[in-house]
Amino acid sequence: MDQASSSSNVKEEKKSSTEHVTVDDNEEREAIEIPLFQVPECYVYLIPPRKSAASYRADEWDVNKWAWEGALKVVSKGEECIIKLVDKTTGELYAQAFLRDGELHPVEAVIDSSRYFVLRVEENIGGRVRHAFIGLGFRERTEAYDFQAALHDHMKYLNKKKTAEEMEQHFQNTSSVDYSLKEGETIVIQLKNMSEKDTKSKLVDKSLTNLKLEDKGKSIETTIPSIIPPPPPPGPLSPVTTAQRSPQKSPPSLSLQRSSEQQDLDTKREEVEKKEDQEAKDTAVEDAPDDDFGDFQAAG
C-alpha cells in the first residue's frame, strides 16, 4: 500500500510539473511582441471634448504647443495590436492604446489634415479600465501613412486567421463522416472485356493505314506519266538565212501558204546571187595582167 501511494504521489508531481512547464511556455509565447512600426518623433496634444457628432479638426488645436514629445511604437502581441507612446531616452511608457478584433478602432483621422489623429488610450487603474482621447501628430506625411498601414496590416492578419479557423472547423465537421467498410460489406467492380474492342480497333487502324498507302501509290503512279517531255532542241540555221533575216520578227499569224512562197523567193535569190558571183570571178580572171609578158618586155 505504501509503495502504491508513493508511486501515485510521484505521478501527480510529474503531472503538476509538466502542466506548470506548459503554462510557462504558453505565457512566454504570448509575451512575444512583434514590432510593426516605429517612429522616433511624435507629438501629443490635449484636445477639448467633442461637442457634437462632427469629426475632429486639427485647426482647433494649437499644433505648435504640444503637451508631450516622444517615440511611437506599434507592436503585435498575439491577436492584439498595441500602440505605445514611450520616452525617447528612458523608454518609459507614457500611454498606450489597443486594437482588438470586435472592438472600436482606437485611431480616428482628422478631416483637415493627413498628419494628425485622435488616439483613444486606456489605462487600468485599480482593476478598472479608463479611457481618454488625446491628439497625435507626426512631422512627415510618410510617417503618418506608414502608421495607418501597420494598423491595416494587423487587421488583415486577424481576418485571415479568422477565415482559416472557420475553414478548419468546417473541414473537421465534414470529414467526420466514416466511409470505411463495415463487417460483411463488399465492393463489386464490373470491368468490361476490352480484348475484342482492342482487336477490332487494331484491325481498323491497319486497314486505314493500308488504304492510305495504296492511295499514295496510286497518286504517284498517276502523276509520273502526266509529265510532258521537254521539246527537242532547235536545228542549226544557215548563214544565208541569218543574213537575210529581217530585224523585225514576222508576226505569228502568217499562214502556211505565205511561208512556202517566201521559201521559193529565197531559193531564187540564192541562185541569182550564185550566178552573179560566178560571173564576177570569170571577169576578174580575164582582166588579170600577164606577169610573164611584162617581165619579157622589160628584159628586151
Tab-separated table of N, CA, C and O in Angstrom, residues 16 39 128 140 149 164 178 207 233 268 271 273:
chain	number	residue	atom	x	y	z
A	16	SER	N	1.950	17.689	-12.375
A	16	SER	CA	1.904	19.095	-11.996
A	16	SER	C	3.087	19.857	-12.585
A	16	SER	O	2.959	21.008	-13.038
A	39	VAL	N	8.557	55.078	-34.947
A	39	VAL	CA	8.983	56.405	-35.374
A	39	VAL	C	9.617	57.098	-34.168
A	39	VAL	O	9.086	57.012	-33.046
A	128	ARG	N	-9.942	48.780	-12.836
A	128	ARG	CA	-10.925	49.437	-13.700
A	128	ARG	C	-10.201	50.056	-14.895
A	128	ARG	O	-9.163	50.692	-14.745
A	140	GLU	N	6.124	64.209	-40.592
A	140	GLU	CA	6.088	63.925	-42.026
A	140	GLU	C	4.828	63.137	-42.386
A	140	GLU	O	4.314	62.357	-41.583
A	149	ALA	N	-0.818	52.176	-42.277
A	149	ALA	CA	-0.616	50.908	-42.986
A	149	ALA	C	-0.312	49.766	-42.019
A	149	ALA	O	-0.764	48.629	-42.224
A	164	ALA	N	-9.284	31.214	-41.699
A	164	ALA	CA	-8.578	29.929	-41.654
A	164	ALA	C	-9.148	29.028	-40.565
A	164	ALA	O	-9.321	27.817	-40.769
A	178	ASP	N	-17.760	8.625	-41.646
A	178	ASP	CA	-16.972	7.401	-41.751
A	178	ASP	C	-17.334	6.689	-43.048
A	178	ASP	O	-18.478	6.261	-43.244
A	207	SER	N	-6.306	-1.388	-91.542
A	207	SER	CA	-6.973	-1.191	-92.830
A	207	SER	C	-6.866	0.261	-93.287
A	207	SER	O	-6.655	0.557	-94.463
A	233	PRO	N	15.689	20.181	-129.221
A	233	PRO	CA	16.483	21.397	-129.425
A	233	PRO	C	16.309	21.916	-130.845
A	233	PRO	O	16.111	21.143	-131.785
A	268	LYS	N	15.241	31.363	-155.140
A	268	LYS	CA	15.540	32.076	-156.389
A	268	LYS	C	16.611	33.111	-156.165
A	268	LYS	O	17.528	33.276	-156.976
A	271	GLU	N	19.998	31.461	-156.020
A	271	GLU	CA	20.509	31.076	-157.343
A	271	GLU	C	21.050	32.274	-158.098
A	271	GLU	O	22.106	32.225	-158.722
A	273	GLU	N	22.189	35.066	-156.861
A	273	GLU	CA	23.415	35.519	-156.218
A	273	GLU	C	24.595	34.631	-156.583
A	273	GLU	O	25.725	35.101	-156.790
